[in-house]
PDB file of C-alpha atoms in Angstrom:
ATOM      1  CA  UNK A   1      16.018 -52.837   0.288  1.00 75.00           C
ATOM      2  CA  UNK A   2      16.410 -54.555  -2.885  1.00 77.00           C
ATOM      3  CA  UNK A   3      15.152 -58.394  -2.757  1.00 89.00           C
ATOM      4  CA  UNK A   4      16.023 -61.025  -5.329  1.00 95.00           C
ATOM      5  CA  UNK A   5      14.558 -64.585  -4.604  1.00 96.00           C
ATOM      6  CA  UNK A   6      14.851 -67.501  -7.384  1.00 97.00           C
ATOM      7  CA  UNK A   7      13.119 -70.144  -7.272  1.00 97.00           C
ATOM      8  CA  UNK A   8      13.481 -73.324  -7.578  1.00 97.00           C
ATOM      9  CA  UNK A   9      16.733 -73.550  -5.830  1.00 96.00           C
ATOM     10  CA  UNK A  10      17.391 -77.147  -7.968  1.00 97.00           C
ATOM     11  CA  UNK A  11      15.736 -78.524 -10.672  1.00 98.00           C
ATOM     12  CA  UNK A  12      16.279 -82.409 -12.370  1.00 98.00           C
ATOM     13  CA  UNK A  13      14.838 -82.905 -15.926  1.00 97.00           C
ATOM     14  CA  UNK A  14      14.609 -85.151 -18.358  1.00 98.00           C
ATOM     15  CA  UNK A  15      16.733 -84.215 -22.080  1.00 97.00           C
ATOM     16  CA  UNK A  16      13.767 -83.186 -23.901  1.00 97.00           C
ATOM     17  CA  UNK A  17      11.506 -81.828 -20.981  1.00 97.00           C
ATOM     18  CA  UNK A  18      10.804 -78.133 -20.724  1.00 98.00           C
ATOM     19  CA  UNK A  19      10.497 -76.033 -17.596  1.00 98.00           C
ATOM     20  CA  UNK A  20      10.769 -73.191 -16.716  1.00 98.00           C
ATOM     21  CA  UNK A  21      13.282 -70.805 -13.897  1.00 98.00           C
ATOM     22  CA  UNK A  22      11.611 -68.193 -11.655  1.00 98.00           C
ATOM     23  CA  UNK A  23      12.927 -64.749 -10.983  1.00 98.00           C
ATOM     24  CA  UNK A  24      10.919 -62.112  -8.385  1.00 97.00           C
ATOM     25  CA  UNK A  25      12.079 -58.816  -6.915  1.00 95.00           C
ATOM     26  CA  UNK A  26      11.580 -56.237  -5.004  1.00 92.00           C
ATOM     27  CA  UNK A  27      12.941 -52.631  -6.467  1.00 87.00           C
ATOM     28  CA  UNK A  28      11.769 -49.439  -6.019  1.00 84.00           C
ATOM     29  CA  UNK A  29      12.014 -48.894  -9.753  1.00 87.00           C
ATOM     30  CA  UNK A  30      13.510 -51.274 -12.109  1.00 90.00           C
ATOM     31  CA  UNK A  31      16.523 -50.306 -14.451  1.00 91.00           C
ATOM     32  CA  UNK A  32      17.503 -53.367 -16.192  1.00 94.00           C
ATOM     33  CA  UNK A  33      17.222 -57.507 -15.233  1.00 96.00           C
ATOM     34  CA  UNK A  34      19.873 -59.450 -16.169  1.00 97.00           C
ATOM     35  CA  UNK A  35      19.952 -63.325 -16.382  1.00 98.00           C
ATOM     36  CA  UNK A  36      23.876 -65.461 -15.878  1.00 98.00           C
ATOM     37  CA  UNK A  37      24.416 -68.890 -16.936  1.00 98.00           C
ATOM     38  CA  UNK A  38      27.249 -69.998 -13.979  1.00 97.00           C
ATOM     39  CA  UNK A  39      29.452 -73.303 -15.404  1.00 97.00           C
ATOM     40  CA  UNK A  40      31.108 -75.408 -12.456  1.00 94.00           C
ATOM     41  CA  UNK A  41      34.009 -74.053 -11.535  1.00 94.00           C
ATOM     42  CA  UNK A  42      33.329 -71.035 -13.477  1.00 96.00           C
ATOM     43  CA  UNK A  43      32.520 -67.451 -13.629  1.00 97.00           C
ATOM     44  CA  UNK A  44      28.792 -66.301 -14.526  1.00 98.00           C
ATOM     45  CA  UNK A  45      28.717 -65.526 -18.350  1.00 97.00           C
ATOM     46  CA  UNK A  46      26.191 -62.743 -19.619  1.00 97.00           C
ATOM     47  CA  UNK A  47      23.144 -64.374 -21.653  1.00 98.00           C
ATOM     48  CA  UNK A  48      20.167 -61.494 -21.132  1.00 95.00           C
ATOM     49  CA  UNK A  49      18.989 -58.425 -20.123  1.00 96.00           C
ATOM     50  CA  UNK A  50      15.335 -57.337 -20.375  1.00 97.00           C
ATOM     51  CA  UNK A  51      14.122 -53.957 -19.302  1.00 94.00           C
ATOM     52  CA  UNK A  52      10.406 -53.415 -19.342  1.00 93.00           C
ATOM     53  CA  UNK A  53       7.360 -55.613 -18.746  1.00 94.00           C
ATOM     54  CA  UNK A  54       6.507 -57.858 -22.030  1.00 96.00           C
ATOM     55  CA  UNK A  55       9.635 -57.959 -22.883  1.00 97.00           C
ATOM     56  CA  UNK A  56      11.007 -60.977 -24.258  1.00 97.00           C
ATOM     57  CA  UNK A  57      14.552 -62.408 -25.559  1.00 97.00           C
ATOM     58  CA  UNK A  58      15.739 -65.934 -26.939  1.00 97.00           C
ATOM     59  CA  UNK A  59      19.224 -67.449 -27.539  1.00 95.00           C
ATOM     60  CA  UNK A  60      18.774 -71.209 -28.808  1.00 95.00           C
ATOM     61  CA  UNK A  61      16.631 -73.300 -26.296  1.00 97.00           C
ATOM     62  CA  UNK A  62      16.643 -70.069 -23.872  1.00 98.00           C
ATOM     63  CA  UNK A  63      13.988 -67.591 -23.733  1.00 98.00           C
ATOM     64  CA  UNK A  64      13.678 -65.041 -21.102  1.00 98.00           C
ATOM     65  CA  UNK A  65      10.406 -62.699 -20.600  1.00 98.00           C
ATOM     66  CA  UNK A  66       9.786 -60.111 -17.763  1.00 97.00           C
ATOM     67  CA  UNK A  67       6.571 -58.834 -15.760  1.00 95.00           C
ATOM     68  CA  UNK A  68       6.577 -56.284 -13.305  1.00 92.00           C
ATOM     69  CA  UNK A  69       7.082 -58.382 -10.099  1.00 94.00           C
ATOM     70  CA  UNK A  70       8.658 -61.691 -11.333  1.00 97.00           C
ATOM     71  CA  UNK A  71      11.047 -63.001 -14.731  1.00 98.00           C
ATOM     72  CA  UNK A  72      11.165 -66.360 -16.600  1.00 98.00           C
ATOM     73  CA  UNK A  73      13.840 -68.352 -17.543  1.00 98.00           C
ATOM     74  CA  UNK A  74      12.025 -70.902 -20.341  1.00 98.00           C
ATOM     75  CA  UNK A  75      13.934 -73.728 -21.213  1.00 98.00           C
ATOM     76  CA  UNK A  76      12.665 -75.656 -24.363  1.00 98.00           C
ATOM     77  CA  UNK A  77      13.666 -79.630 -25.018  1.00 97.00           C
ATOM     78  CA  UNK A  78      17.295 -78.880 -22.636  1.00 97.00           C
ATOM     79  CA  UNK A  79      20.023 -81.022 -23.709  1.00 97.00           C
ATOM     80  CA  UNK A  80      22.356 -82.430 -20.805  1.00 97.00           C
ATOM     81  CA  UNK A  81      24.666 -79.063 -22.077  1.00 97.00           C
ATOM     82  CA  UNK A  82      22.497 -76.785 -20.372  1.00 98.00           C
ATOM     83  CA  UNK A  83      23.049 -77.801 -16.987  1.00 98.00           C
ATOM     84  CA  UNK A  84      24.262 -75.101 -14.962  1.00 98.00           C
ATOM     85  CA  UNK A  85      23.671 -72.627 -12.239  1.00 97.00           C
ATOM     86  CA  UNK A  86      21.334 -69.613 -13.566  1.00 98.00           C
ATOM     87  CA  UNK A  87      21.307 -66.579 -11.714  1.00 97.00           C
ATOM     88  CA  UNK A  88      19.711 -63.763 -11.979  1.00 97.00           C
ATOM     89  CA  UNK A  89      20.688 -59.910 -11.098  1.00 96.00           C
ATOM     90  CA  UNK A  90      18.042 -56.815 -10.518  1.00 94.00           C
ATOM     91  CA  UNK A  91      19.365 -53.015 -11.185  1.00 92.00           C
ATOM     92  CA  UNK A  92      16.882 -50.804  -9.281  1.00 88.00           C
ATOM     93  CA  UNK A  93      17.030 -47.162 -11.118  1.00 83.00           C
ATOM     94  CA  UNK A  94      17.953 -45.434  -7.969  1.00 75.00           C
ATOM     95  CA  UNK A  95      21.001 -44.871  -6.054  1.00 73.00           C
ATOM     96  CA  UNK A  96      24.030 -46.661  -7.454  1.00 75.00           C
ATOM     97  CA  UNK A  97      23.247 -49.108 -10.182  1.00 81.00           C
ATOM     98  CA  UNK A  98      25.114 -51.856  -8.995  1.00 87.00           C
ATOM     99  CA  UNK A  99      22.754 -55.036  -9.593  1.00 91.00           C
ATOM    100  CA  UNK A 100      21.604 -56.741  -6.624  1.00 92.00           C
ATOM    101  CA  UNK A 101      21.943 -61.264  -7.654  1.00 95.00           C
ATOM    102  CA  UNK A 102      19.821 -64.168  -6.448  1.00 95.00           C
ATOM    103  CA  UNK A 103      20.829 -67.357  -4.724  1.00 95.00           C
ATOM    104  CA  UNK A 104      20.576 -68.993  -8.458  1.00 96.00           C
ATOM    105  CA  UNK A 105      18.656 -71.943  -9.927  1.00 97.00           C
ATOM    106  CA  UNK A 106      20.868 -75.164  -9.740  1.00 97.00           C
ATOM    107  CA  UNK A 107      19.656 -77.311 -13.519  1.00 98.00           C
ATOM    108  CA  UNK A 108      20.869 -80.307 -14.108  1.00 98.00           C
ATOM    109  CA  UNK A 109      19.587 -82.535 -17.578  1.00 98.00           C
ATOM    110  CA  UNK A 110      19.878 -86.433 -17.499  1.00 97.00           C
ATOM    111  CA  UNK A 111      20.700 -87.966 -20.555  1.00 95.00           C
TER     112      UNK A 111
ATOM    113  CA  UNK B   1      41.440 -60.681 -25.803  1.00 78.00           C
ATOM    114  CA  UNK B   2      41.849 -61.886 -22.941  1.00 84.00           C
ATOM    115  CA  UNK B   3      38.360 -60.515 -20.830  1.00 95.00           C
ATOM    116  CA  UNK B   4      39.027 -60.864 -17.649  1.00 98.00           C
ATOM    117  CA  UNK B   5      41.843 -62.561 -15.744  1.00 97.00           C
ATOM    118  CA  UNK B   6      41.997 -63.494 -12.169  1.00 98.00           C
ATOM    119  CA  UNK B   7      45.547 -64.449 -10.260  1.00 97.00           C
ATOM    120  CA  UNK B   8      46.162 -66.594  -8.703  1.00 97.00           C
ATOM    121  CA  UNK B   9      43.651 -69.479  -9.400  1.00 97.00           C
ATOM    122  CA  UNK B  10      43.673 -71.253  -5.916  1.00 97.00           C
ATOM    123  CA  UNK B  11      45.638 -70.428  -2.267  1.00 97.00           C
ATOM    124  CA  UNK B  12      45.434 -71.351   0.925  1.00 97.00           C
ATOM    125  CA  UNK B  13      46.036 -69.267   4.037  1.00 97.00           C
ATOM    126  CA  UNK B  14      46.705 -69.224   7.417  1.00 97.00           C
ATOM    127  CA  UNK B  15      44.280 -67.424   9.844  1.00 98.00           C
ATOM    128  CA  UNK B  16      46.167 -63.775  10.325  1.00 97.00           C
ATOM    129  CA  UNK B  17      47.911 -63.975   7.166  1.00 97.00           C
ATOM    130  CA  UNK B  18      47.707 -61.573   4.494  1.00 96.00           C
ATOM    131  CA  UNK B  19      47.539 -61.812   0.193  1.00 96.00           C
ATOM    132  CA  UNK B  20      46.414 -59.609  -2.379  1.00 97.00           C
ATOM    133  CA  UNK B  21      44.437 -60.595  -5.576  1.00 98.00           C
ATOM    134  CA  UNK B  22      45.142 -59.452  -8.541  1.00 97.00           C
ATOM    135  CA  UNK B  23      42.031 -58.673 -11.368  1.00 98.00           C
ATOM    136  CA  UNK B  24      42.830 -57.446 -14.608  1.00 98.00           C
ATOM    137  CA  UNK B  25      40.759 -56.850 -17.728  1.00 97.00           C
ATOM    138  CA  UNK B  26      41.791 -55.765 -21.380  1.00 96.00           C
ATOM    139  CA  UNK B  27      38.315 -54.092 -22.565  1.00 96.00           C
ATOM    140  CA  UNK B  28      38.967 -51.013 -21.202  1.00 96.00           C
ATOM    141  CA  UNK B  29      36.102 -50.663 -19.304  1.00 96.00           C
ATOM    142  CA  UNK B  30      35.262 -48.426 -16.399  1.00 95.00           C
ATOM    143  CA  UNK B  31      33.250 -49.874 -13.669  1.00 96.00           C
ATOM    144  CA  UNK B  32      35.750 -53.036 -11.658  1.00 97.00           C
ATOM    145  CA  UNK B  33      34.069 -54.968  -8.959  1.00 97.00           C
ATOM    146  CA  UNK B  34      35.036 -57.839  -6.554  1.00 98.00           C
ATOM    147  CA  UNK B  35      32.201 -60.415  -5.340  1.00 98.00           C
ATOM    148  CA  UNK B  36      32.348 -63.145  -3.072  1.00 98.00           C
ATOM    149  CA  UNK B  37      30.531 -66.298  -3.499  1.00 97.00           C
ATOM    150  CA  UNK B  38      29.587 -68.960  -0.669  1.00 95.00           C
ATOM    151  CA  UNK B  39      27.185 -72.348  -0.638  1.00 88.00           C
ATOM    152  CA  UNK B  40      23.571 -71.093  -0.631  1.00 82.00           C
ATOM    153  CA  UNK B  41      24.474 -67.455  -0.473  1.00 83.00           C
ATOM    154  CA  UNK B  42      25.325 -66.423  -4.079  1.00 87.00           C
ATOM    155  CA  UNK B  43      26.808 -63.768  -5.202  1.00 94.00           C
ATOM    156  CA  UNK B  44      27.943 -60.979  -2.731  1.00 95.00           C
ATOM    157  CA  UNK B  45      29.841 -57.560  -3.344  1.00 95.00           C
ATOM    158  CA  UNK B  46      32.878 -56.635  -1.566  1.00 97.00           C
ATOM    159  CA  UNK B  47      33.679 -53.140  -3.417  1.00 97.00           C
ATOM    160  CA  UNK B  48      33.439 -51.850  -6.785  1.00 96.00           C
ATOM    161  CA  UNK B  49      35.421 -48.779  -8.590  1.00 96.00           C
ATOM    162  CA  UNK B  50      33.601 -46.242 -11.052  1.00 94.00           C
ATOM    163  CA  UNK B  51      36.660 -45.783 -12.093  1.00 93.00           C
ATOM    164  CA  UNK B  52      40.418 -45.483 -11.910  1.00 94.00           C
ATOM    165  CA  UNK B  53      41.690 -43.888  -8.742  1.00 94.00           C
ATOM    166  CA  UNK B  54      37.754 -44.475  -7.160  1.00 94.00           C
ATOM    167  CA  UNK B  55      36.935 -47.529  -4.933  1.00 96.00           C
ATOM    168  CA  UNK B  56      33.445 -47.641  -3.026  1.00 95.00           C
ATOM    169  CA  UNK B  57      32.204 -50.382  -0.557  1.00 96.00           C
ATOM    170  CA  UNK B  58      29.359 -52.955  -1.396  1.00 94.00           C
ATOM    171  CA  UNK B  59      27.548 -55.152   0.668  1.00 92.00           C
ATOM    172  CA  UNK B  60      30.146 -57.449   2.780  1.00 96.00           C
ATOM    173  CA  UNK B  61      33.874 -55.049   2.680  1.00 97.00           C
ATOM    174  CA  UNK B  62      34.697 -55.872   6.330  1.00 96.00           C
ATOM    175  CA  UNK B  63      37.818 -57.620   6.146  1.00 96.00           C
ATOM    176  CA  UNK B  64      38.870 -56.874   2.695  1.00 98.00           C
ATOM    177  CA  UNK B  65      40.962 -53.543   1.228  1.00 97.00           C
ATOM    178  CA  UNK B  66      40.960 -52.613  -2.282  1.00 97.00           C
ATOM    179  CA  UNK B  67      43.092 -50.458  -5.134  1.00 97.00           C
ATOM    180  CA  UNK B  68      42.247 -49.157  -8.622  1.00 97.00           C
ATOM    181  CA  UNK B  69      45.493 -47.244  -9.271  1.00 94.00           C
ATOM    182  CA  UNK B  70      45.505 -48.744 -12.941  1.00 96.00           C
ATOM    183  CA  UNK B  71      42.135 -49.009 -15.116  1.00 96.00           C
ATOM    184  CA  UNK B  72      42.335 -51.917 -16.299  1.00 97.00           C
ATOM    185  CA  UNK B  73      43.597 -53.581 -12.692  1.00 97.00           C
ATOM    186  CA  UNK B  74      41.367 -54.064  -9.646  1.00 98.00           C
ATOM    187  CA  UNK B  75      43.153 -55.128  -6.585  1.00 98.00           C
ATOM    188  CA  UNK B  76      41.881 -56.861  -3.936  1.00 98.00           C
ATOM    189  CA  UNK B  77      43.536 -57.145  -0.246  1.00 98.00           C
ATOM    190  CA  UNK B  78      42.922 -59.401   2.915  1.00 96.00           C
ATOM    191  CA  UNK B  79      45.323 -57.974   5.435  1.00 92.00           C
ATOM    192  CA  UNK B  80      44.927 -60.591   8.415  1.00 96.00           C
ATOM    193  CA  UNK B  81      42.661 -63.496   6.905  1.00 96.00           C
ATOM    194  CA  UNK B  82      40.010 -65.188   8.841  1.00 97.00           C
ATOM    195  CA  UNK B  83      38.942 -68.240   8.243  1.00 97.00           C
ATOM    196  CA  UNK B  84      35.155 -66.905   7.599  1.00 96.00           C
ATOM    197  CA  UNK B  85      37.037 -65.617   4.365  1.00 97.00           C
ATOM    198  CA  UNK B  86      37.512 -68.778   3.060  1.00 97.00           C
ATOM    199  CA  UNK B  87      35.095 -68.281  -0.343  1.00 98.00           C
ATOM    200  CA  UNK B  88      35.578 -68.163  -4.135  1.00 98.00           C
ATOM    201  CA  UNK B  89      36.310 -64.666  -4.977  1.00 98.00           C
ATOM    202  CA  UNK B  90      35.241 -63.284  -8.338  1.00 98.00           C
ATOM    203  CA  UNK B  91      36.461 -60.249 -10.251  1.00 98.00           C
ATOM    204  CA  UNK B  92      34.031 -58.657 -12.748  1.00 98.00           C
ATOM    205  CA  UNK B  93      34.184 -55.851 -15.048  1.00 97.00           C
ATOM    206  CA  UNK B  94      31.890 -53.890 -17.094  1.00 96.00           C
ATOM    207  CA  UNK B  95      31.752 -50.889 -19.583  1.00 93.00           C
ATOM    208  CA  UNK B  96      29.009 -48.810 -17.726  1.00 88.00           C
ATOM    209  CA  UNK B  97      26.957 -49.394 -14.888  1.00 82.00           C
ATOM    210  CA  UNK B  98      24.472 -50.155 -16.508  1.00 83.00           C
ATOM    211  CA  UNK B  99      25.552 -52.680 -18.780  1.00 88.00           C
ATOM    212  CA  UNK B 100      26.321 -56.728 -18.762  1.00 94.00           C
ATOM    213  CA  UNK B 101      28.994 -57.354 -16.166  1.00 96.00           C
ATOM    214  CA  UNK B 102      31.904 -59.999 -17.380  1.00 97.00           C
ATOM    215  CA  UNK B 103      33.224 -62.221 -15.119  1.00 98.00           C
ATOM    216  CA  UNK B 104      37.039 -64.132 -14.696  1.00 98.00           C
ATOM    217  CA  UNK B 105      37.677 -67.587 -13.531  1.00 98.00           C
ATOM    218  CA  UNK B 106      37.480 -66.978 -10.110  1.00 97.00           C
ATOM    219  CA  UNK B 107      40.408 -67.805  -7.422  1.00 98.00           C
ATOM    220  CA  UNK B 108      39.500 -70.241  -4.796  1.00 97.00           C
ATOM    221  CA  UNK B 109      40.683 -69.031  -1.405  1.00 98.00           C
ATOM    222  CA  UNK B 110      40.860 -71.403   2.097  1.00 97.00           C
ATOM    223  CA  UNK B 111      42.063 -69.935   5.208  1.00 97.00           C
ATOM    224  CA  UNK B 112      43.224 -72.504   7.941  1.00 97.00           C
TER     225      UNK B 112
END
């Protein structure tokens, strides 16, 4: 069975104070990881997908990399607009496709 | 374009009731699917379609009925609501499988 655990489940920073969002899973083979950025009251909007080991993607303060067991959400100097729930979503390349998502990573940035 | 639309936004049921939620999306994509999402448990799936005229069950479907008899609409159906179906439902779509799924607003949804 597919597992997708995030980690940490909430995380307070500072504006200005990088950190970084854990992803690990459990596939049999991995198709595709996808990373969500969830607003409050929201649907999950699309920021990444990464596909092999070493991979990497950015989008502004937002960079995303992949290893074979775990993925990275790096967040660089956050402003208070990045605070959100990020979740993350595993497609195993067997069977059906359909991605499996974690619990999410609760951020919020103080001013 | 609209992406993806969700009606209605909020309702509230009675226990044994029954309602129907309405997803539609305007990118003319294939693959429809309807998630659940509770405190602490994220995001769940109830079914999904491949297609029009195709529904399939995902993780949680107990409870819940679903209809793809248009492509671009993906019905979902609670025929006698419980109150452990009180959730915020979201509607997703996406152009393959494989690809970046797009969500609505969500509806929330209490049952009494």
């Amino acid at each position: 069975e597919d597992q997708v655990t995030q980690s940490p489940e909430a995380l307070r920073l500072q504006e200005g104070e990088s950190s970084s969002l854990n992803c690990s899973y459990t596939v049999s083979g991995l198709r595709g990881l996808f990373w969500y950025r969830q607003d409050p009251g929201k649907g999950p909007e699309f920021l990444f997908t990464l596909y092999s080991a070493g991979e990497e993607k950015e989008k502004e303060r937002l960079k995303a990399t992949l290893t074979k067991k775990e993925s990275f959400l790096h967040i660089t100097a956050p402003k208070p607009e990045d605070s959100a729930t990020y979740l993350c979503a595993v497609q195993a390349s067997g069977g059906s496709y359909i991605p499996t998502f974690g619990r999410g990573t609760s951020l919020i940035v103080h001013p | 374009n609209a992406g993806v639309t969700q009606t209605p936004k909020f309702r509230v049921l009675k226990t044994g009731q029954s309602m129907t939620l309405l997803c539609a999306q305007d990118m003319n994509h294939e693959y429809m699917y309807w998630y659940r999402q509770d405190p602490g448990m994220g995001l769940r799936l109830i079914h999904y379609s491949v297609g029009e005229g195709t529904t399939a069950k995902g993780e949680v479907p107990d409870g819940y009925n679903v209809s793809r008899l248009k492509k671009q609409n993906f019905l979902l159906g609670l025929e006698s609501a419980a109150p452990s179906q009180t959730s915020v439902y979201f509607c997703a779509s996406s152009y393959s499988v494989r690809g970046e799924q797009f969500f609505g607003p969500g509806t929330r949804l209490t049952v009494l």
